[in-house]
Tab-separated table of C-alpha atoms and ligand atoms in Angstrom:
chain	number	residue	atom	x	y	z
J	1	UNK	CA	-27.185	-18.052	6.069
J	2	UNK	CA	-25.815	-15.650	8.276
J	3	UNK	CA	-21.857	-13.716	8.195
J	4	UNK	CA	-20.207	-12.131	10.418
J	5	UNK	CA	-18.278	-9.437	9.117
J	6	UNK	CA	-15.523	-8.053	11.461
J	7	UNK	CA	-14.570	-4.497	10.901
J	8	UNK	CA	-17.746	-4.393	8.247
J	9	UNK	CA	-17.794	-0.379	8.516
J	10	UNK	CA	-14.546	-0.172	7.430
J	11	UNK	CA	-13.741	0.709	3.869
J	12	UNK	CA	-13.227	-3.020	2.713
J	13	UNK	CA	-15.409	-4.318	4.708
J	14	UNK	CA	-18.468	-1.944	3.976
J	15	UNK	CA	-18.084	-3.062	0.668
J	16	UNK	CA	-17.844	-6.536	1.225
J	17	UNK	CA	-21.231	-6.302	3.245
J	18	UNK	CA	-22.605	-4.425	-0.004
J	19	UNK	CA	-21.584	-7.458	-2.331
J	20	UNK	CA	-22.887	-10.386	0.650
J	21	UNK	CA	-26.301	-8.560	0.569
J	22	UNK	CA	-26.836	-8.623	-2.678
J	23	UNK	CA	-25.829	-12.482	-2.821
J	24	UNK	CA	-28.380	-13.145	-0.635
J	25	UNK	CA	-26.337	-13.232	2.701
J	26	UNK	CA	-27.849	-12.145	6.035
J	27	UNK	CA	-24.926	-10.101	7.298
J	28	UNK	CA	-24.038	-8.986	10.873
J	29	UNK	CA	-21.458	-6.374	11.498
J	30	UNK	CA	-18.691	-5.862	14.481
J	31	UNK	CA	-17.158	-3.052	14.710
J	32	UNK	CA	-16.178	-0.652	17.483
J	33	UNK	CA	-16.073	2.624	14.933
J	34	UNK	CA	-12.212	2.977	16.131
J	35	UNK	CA	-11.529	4.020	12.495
J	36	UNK	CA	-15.052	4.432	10.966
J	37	UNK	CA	-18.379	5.655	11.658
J	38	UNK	CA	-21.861	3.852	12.081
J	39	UNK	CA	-23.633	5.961	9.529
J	40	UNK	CA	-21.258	3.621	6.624
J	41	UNK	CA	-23.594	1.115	7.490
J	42	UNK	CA	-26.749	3.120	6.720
J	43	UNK	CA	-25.358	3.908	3.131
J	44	UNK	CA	-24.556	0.046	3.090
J	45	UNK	CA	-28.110	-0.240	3.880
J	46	UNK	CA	-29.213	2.555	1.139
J	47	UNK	CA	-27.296	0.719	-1.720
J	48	UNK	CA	-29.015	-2.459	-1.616
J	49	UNK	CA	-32.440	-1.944	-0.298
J	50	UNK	CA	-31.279	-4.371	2.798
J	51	UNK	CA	-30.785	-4.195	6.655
J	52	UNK	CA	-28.121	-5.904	8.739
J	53	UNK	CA	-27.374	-6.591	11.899
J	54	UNK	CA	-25.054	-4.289	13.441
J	55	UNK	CA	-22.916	-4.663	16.888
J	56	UNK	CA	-20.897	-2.046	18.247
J	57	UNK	CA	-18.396	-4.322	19.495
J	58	UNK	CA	-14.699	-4.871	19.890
J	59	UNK	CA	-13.386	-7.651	18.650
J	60	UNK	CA	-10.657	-7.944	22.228
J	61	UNK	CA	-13.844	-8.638	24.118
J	62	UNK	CA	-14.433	-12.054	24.387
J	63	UNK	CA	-17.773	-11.199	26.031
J	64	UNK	CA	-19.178	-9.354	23.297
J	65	UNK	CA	-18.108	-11.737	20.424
J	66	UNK	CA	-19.653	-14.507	22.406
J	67	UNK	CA	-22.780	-12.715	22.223
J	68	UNK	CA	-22.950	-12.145	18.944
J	69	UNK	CA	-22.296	-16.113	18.416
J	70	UNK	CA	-25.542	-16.653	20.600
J	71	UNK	CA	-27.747	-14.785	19.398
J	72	UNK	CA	-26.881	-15.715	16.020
J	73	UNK	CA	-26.061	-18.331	13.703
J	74	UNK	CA	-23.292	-17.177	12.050
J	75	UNK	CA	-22.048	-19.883	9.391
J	76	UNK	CA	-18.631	-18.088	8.694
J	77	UNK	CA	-16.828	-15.172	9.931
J	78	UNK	CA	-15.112	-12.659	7.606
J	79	UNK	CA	-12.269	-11.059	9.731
J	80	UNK	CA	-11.452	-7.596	8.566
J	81	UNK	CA	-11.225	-5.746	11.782
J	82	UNK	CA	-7.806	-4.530	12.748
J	83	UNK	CA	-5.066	-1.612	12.580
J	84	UNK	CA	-3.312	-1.234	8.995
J	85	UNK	CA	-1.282	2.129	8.922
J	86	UNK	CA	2.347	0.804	8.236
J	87	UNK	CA	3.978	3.891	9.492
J	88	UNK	CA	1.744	3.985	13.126
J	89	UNK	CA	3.029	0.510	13.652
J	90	UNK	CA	6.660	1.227	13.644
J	91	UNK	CA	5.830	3.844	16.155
J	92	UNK	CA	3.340	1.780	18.289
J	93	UNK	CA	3.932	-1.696	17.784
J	94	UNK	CA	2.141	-2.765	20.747
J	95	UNK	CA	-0.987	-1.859	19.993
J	96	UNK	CA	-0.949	-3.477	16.870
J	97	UNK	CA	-0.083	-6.513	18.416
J	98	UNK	CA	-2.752	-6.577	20.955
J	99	UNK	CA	-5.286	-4.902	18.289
J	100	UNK	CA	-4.750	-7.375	15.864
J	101	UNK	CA	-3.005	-10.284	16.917
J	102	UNK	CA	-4.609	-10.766	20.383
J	103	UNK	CA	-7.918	-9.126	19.487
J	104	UNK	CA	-8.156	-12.220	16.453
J	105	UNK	CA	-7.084	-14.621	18.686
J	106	UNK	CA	-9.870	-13.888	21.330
J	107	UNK	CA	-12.471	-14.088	17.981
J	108	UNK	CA	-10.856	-17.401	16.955
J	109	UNK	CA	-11.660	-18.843	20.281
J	110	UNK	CA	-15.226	-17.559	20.676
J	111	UNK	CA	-15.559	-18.941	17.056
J	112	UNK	CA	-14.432	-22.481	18.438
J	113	UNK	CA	-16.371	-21.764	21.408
J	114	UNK	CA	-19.427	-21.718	19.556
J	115	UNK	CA	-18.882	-24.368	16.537
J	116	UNK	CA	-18.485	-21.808	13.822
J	117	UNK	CA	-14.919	-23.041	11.962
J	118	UNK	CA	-15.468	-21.325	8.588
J	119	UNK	CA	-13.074	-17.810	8.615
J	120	UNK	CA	-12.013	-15.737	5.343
J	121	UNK	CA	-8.991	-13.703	6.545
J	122	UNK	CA	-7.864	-10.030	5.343
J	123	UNK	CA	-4.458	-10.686	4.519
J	124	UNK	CA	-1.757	-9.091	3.021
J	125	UNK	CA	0.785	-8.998	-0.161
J	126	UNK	CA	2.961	-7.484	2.207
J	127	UNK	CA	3.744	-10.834	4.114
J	128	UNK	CA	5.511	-12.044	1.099
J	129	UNK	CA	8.600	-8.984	1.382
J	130	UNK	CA	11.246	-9.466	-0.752
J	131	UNK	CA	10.173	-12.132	-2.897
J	132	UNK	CA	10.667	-12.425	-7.115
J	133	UNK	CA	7.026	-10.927	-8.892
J	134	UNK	CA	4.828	-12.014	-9.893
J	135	UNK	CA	3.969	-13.007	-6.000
J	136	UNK	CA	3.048	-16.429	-6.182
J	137	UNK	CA	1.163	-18.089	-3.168
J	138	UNK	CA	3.875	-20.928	-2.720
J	139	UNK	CA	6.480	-18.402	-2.032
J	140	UNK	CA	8.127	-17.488	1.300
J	141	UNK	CA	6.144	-15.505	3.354
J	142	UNK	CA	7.080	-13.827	7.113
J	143	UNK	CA	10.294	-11.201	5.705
J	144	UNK	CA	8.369	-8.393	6.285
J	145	UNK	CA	9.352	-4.800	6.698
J	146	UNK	CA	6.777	-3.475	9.283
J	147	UNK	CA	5.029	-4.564	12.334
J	148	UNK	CA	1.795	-4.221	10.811
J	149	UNK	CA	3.008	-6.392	8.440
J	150	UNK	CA	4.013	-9.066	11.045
J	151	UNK	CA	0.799	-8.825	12.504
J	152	UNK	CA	-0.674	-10.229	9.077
J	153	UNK	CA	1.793	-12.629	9.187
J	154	UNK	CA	1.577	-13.927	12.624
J	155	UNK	CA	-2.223	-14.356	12.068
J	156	UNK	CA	-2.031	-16.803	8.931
J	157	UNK	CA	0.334	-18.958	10.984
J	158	UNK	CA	-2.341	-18.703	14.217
J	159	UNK	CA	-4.416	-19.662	11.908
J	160	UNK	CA	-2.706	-22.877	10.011
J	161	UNK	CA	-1.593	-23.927	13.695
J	162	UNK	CA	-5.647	-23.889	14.601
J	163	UNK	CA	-6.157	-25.894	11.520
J	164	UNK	CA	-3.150	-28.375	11.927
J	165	UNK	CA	-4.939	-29.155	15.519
J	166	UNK	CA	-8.445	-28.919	14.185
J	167	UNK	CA	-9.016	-29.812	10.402
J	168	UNK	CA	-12.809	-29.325	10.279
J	169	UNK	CA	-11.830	-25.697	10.035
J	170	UNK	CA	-11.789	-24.136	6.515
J	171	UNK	CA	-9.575	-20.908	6.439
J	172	UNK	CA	-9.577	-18.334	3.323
J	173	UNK	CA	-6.607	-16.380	3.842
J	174	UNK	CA	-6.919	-13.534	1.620
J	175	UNK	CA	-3.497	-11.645	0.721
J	176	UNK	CA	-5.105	-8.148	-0.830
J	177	UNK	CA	-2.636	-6.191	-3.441
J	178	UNK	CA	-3.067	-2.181	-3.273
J	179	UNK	CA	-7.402	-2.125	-2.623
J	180	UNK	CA	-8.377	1.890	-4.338
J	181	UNK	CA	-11.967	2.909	-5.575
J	182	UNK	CA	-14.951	3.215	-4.298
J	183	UNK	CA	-18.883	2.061	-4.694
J	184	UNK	CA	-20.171	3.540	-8.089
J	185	UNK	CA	-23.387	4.829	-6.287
J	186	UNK	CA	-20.437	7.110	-4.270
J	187	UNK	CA	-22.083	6.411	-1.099
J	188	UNK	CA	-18.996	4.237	0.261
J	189	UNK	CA	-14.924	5.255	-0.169
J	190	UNK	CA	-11.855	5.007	1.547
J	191	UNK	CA	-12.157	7.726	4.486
J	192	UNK	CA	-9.087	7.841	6.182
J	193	UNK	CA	-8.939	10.203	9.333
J	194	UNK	CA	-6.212	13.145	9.058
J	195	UNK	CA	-3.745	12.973	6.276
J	196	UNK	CA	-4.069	9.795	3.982
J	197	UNK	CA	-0.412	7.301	4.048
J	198	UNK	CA	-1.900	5.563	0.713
J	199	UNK	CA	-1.514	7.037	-2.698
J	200	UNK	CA	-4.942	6.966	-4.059
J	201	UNK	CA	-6.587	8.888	-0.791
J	202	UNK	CA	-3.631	11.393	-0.962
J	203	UNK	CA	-4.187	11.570	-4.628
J	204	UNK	CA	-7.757	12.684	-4.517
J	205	UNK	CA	-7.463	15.485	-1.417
J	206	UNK	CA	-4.945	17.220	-3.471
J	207	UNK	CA	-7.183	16.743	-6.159
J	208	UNK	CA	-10.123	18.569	-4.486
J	209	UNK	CA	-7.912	21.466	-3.332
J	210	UNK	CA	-7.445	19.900	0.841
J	211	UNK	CA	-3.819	19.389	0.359
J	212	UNK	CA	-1.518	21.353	-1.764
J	213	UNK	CA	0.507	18.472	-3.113
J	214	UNK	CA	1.493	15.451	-3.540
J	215	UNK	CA	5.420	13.878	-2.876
J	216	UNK	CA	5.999	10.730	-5.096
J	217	UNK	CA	8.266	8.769	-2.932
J	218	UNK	CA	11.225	8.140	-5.050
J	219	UNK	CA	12.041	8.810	-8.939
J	220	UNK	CA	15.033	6.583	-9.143
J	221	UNK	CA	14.056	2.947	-8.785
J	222	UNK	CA	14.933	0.653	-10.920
J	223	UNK	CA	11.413	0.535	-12.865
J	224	UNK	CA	9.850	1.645	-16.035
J	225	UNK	CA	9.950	5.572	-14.780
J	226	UNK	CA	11.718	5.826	-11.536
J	227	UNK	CA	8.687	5.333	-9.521
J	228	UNK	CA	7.337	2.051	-7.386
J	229	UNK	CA	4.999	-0.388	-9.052
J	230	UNK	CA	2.104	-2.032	-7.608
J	231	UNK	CA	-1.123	-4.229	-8.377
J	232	UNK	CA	-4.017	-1.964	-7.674
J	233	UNK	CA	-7.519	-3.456	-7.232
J	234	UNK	CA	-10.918	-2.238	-7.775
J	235	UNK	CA	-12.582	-2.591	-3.750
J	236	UNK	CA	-15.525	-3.737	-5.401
J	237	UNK	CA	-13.566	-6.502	-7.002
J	238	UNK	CA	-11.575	-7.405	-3.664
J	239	UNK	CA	-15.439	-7.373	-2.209
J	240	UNK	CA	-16.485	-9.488	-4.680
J	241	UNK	CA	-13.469	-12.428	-3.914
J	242	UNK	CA	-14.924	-12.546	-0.272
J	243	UNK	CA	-18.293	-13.530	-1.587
J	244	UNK	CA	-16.487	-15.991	-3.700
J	245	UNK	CA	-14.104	-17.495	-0.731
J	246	UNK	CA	-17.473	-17.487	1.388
J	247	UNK	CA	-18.851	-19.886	-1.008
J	248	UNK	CA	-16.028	-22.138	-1.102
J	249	UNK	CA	-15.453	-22.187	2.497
J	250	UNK	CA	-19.007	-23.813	2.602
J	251	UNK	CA	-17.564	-26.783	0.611
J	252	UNK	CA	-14.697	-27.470	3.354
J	253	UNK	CA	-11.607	-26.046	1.530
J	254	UNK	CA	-9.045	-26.615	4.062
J	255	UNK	CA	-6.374	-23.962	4.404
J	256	UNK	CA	-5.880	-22.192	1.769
J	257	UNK	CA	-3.846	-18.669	0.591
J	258	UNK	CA	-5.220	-17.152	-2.338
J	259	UNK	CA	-3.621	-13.708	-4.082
J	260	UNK	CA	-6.348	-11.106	-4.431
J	261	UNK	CA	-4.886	-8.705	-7.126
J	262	UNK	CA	-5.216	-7.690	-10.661
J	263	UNK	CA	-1.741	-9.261	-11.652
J	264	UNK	CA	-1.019	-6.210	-13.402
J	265	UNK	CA	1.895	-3.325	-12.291
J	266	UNK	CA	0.931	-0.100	-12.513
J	267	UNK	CA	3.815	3.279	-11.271
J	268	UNK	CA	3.262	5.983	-9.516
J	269	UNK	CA	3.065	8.328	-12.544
J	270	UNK	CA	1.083	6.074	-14.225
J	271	UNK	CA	-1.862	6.289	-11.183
J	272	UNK	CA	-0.994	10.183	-11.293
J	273	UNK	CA	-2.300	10.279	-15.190
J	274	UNK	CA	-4.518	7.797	-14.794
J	275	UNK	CA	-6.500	10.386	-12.250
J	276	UNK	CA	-5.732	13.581	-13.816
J	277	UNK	CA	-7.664	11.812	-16.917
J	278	UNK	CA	-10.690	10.338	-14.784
J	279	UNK	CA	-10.706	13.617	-12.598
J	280	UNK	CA	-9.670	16.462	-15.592
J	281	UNK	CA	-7.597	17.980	-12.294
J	282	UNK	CA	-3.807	19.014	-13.325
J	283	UNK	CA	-2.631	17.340	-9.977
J	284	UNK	CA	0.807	19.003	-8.378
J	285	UNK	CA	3.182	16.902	-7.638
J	286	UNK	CA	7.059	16.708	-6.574
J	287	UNK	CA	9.553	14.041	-6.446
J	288	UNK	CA	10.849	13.174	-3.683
J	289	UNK	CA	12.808	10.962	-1.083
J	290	UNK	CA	12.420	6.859	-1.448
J	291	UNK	CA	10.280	6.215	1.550
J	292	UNK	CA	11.729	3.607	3.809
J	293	UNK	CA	10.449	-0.287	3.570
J	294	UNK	CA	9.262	0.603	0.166
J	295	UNK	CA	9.820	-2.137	-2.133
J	296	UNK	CA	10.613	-0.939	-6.061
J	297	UNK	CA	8.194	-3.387	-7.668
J	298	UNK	CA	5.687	-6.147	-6.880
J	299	UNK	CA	1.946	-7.877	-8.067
J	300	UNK	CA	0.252	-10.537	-7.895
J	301	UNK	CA	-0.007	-13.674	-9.765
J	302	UNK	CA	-4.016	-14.230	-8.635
J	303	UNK	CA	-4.272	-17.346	-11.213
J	304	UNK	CA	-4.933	-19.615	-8.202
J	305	UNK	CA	-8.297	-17.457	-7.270
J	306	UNK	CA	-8.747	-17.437	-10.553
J	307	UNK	CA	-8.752	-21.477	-10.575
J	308	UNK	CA	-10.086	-22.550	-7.406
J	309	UNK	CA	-12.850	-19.796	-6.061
J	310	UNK	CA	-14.196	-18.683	-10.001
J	311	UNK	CA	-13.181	-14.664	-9.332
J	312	UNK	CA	-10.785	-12.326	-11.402
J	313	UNK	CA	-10.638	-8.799	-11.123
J	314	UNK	CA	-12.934	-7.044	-14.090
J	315	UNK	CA	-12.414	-3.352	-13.377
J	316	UNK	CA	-9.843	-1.415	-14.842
J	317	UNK	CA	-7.536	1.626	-13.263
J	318	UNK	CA	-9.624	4.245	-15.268
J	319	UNK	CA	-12.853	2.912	-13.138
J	320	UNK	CA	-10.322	2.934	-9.915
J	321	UNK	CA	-9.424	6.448	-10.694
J	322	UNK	CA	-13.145	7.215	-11.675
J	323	UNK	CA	-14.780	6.072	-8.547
J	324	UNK	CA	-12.208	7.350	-6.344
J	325	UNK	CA	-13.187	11.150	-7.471
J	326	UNK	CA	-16.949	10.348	-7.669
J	327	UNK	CA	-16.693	9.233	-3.994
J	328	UNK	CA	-14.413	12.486	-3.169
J	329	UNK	CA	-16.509	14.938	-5.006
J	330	UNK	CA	-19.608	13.767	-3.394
J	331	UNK	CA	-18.036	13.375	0.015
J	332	UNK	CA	-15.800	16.269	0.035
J	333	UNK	CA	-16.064	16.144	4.311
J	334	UNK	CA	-15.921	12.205	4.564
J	335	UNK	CA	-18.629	10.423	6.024
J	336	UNK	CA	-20.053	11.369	9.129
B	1	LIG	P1	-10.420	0.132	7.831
B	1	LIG	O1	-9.646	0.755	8.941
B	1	LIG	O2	-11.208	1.010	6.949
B	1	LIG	O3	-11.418	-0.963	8.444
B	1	LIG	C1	-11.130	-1.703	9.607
B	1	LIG	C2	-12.367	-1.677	10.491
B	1	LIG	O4	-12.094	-2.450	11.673
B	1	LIG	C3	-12.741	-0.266	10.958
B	1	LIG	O5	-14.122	-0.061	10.751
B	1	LIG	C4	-12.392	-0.258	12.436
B	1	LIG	O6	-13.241	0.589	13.173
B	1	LIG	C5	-12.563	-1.723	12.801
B	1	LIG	N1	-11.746	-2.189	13.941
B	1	LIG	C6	-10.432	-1.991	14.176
B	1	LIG	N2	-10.070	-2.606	15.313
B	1	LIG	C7	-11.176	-3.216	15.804
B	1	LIG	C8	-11.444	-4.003	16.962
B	1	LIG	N3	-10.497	-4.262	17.855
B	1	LIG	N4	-12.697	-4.472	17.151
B	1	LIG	C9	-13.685	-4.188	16.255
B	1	LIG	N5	-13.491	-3.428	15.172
B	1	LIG	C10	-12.257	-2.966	14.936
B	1	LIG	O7	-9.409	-0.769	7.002
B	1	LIG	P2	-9.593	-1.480	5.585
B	1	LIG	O8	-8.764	-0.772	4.601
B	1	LIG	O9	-11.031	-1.697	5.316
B	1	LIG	O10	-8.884	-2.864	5.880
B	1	LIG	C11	-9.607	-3.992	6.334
B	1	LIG	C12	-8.638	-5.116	6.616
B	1	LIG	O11	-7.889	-5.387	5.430
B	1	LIG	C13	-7.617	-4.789	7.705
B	1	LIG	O12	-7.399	-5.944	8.469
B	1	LIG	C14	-6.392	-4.430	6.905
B	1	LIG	O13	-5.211	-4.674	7.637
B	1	LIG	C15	-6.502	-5.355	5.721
B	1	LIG	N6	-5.766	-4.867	4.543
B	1	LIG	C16	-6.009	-3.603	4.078
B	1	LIG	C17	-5.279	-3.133	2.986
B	1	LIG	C18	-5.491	-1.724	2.469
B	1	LIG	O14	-4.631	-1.231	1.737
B	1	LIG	N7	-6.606	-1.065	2.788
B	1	LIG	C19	-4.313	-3.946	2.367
B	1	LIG	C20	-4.115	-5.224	2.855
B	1	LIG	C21	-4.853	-5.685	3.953
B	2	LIG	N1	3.289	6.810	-2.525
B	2	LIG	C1	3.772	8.052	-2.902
B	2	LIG	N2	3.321	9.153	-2.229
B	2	LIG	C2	2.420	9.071	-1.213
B	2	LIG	C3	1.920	7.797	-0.849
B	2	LIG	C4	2.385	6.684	-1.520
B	2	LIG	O1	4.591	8.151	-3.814
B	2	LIG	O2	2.072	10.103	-0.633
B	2	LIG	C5	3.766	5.625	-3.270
B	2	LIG	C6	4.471	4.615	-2.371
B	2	LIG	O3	5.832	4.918	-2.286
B	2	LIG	C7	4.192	3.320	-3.124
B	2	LIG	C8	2.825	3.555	-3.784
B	2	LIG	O4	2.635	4.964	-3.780
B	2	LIG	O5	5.117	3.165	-4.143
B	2	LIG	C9	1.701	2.911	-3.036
B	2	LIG	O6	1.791	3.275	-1.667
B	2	LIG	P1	0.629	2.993	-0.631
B	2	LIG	O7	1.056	3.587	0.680
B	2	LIG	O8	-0.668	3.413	-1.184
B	2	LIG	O9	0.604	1.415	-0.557
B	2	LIG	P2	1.761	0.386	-0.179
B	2	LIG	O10	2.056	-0.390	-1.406
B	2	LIG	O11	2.879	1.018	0.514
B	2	LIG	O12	1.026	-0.470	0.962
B	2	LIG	C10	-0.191	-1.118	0.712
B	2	LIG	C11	-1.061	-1.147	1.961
B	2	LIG	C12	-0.465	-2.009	3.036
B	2	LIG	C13	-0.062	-3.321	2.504
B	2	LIG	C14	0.797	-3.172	1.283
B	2	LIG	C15	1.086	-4.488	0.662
B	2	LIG	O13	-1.225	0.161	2.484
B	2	LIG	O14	-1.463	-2.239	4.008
B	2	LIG	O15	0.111	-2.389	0.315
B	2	LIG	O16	-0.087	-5.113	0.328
B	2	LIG	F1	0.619	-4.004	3.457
């Protein structure tokens, strides 16, 4: 039973092929490296004893994705690859739309092309916007605050139009909460090129002495301690709900949205602490300015993934915080 994992040397995705290897998946990769590096897939590789299949290949090419669907028989598609920095996307929308939005449309239509109608979908908790938390998956989604966001957006409802016109499809769409961690082995991490946007990468390079310090965006929200709450999740626990939406794609689900999230709200200073106590690094750190689209507060409520595909998060944000450092301390350069 074979996968084909989009943007699999990526940092969710390299984890995701991790957790489908050890299942028992065959996995084959696409990628075109534009924001990782091949040698993620030999660590992949190193972790669980197994080889994949790996195409360098972009996901815009309709070519190359039909090749892939011919020389294999892939039974579902797992659709990571894509742009996500928030910021870039304000400055470059474009891209972003033809990166993600065209570049899944061209996959969706090889994937009709060639019979395979089973797709699990990196969404986002950001396609909800200003909604009440818990984020429930009935809510309104599309007020979002970025294009990157819209892109997310636009994609689910591609994706419910495809299945409104075709209903043998069955569509996971996946709407991740804040993803932070790394493998335990500290062979795979988040590697962001240049300097991180997300907390937890920022976080750990001031930790390890790359950057001086760290700005908390805003200390006067209207929350616990001044600072933004979010749902953090273990990667190896977002990893693991793909294996789990695989499996229920295989009994013709439908369309379906599930939360991916811990359903827990953690601050700013609370992740700080958290780290300084999984690290034993006094991390610096200043207050400063809100950060614009930043919403004060929000988590998920992930009871329906609970329910319907068997998964809940297990690790905690001392593991988070704990696997984040092991991966930085034993990849102080990144991967190369
Ligand atoms: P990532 O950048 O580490 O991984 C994405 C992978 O896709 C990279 O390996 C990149 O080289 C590849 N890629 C990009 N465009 C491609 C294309 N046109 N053709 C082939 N490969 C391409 O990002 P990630 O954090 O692993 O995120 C994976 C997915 O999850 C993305 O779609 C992202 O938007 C979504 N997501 C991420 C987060 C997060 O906080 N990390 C949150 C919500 C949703
Ligand atoms: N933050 C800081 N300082 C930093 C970086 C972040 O204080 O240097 C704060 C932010 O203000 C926010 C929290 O840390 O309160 C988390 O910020 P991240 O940038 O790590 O994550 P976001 O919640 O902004 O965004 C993430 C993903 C998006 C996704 C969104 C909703 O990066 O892809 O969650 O799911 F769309």
């Amino acid at each position: 039973m074979k996968i084909l994992v989009t943007g699999g040397a990526g940092y969710i995705g390299s984890h995701t092929c991790v957790e489908l290897l050890e299942a028992g998946w065959e996995v084959v990769v696409a990628d075109n490296y534009s924001n990782s590096v091949p040698a993620v897939l030999d660590r992949v590789e190193a972790i669980t004893g197994k080889t994949l299949q790996r195409y360098e290949a972009d996901i815009r090419d309709r070519s190359a994705m039909d090749r892939i669907f011919e020389e294999n028989e892939i039974q579902a598609v797992i659709h990571f690859a894509g742009l996500k920095a928030v910021g870039e996307s304000t400055r470059i929308p474009l891209a972003y739309y033809e990166n993600n939005v065209y570049g899944s449309v061209v996959l969706f239509e090889s994937m009709a092309a060639h019979g395979c109608k089973n797709i699990v979908f990196s969404s986002s908790a950001t396609v909800y916007g200003n909604n009440p938390i818990p984020y429930e998956e009935t809510m309104p989604v599309g007020d979002v605050s970025s294009p990157y966001g819209r892109t997310k957006y636009f994609i689910e409802e591609i994706l419910g139009d495809l299945y409104r016109s075709d209903p043998d499809w069955s569509i996971s769409l996946l709407r991740y909460f804040n993803p932070i961690g790394a493998h335990e082995s500290g062979l795979i991490g988040e590697d962001p090129n240049g300097i991180p946007n997300n907390l937890m990468p920022y976080i750990s390079r001031v930790a390890i002495g790359k950057l001086p310090l760290l700005t908390v965006f805003g200390g006067d929200y209207d929350t616990k301690d001044g600072t933004c709450i979010r749902d953090y999740i273990h990667v190896v626990d977002l990893a693991k709900a793909h294996v789990c939406a695989v499996r229920k794609l295989m009994d013709g689900s439908g369309l379906q949205a599930y939360n991916i999230g811990n359903g827990k709200g953690y601050s700013v200073l609370d992740i700080i602490h958290a780290f300084e106590k999984a690290s034993g690094v006094k991390l610096s750190y200043v207050i400063g300015d809100r950060r614009p689209g930043d919403l004060p507060a929000f988590y998920a409520d992930a009871s329906k993934a609970n329910r319907e595909l068997g998964w809940c998060a297990a690790l905690d944000i001392d593991k988070m915080c704990l696997d984040t450092w092991n991966f930085q301390t034993k990849n102080p350069d990144g991967i190369h």
